[in-house]
């Protein structure tokens, strides 16, 4: 074969993965093969990387298809489909995660955490020492509002660091979500200025980096079982 | 159209160091050539509709061209572009700039939605085995086809390596990548046996990989 050098006479496993990735990106695989590759790629970094490499190499050649002007109504169709997304499911978590303010807050909160930690360590009897600590800060500002200390998923305390003016007809709802959960779980309503002790029965074990937040909901809490109102305080768990 | 409100472009810890000031400036200037897809995709993850609109304004026509070529139906192609942008919006947080450029990610989303659609809906014309064998025997003696079907030169770093392949093997690759043809469709289009086409594509990919390494 004139397009095959002698050096490639014995294909290795990595060659196979690379060729499979190339065929996936070219598009020659059957539906079943495509889905199998997509599933494998989520747990095989080598395959994932090979696919990424072919995508990058071949992308410039998408220019071989001449551009076509979309119909005038296409953008408004797209925009209508976006409406429910940012208001409910997505934006709360993603905006928080991508928020400059949050990270600025987290930076400052690190200092607050050290302070809170030293206070807590002094104030907490050794037997009940928290294994996880979260400083919840405002997303817009750099103010730490609450501290979460937890010995386990069944022993969580939410401690206020200051006061919070709750608007009429509104409630603060407490949520948590670990990185691999599909959505946040409600830990119930919170009274401003009061420590809340929780022993939820069915919460999976806490994880480092687990997200905790307080959102402003209508009185009685979110009817949808997920945050619907703006984030008031947010933070991630650190392991002690 | 105005530029992206740079103050709203999120710079999360995971993305900011890789974007750098020059890319953010490029978006501020809002020039077509320096449009930074990664910054806009990251802004989408932060809930910025205007960022998605900018991606659509700059890439909508090119994406529609790519998808139309694969699915061959204008209304369906526009449906897939719709799904592409909705997906970009909802999956923007999964974009990872270390894995490839924003432009590559955007085009990959559109191409794979189009490819999944045509493979799911069996655009492939099924040929029974006996007919396939008869066709294969006929094609085996077909004269070599030496001309390029695609004006592929001068587009990417792969050019040099593509140039080392025979024209008919390049044609196979581009009928797959650009037209979304299956192995069988390429065999029919190229008038070659199915087995030959499959082997050519595999070996072409291996040759390109060797050439690059």
Coordinates of C-alpha atoms in Angstrom, one line a residue, chain A residues 4-16, chain B residues 206 210:
Chain A
X4 CA 1.0 3.0 4.5
X5 CA 4.5 3.2 5.7
X6 CA 6.3 0.0 6.9
X7 CA 6.5 1.5 10.4
X8 CA 2.8 1.1 10.7
X9 CA 2.7 -2.6 9.8
X10 CA 1.5 -3.6 13.3
X11 CA -1.4 -1.5 14.4
X12 CA -1.5 -0.9 18.1
X13 CA -4.4 -0.3 20.4
X14 CA -3.7 3.4 20.3
X15 CA -3.8 3.3 16.5
X16 CA -7.2 1.6 16.7
Chain B
X206 CA -3.5 6.3 9.7
X210 CA 1.8 9.4 10.9

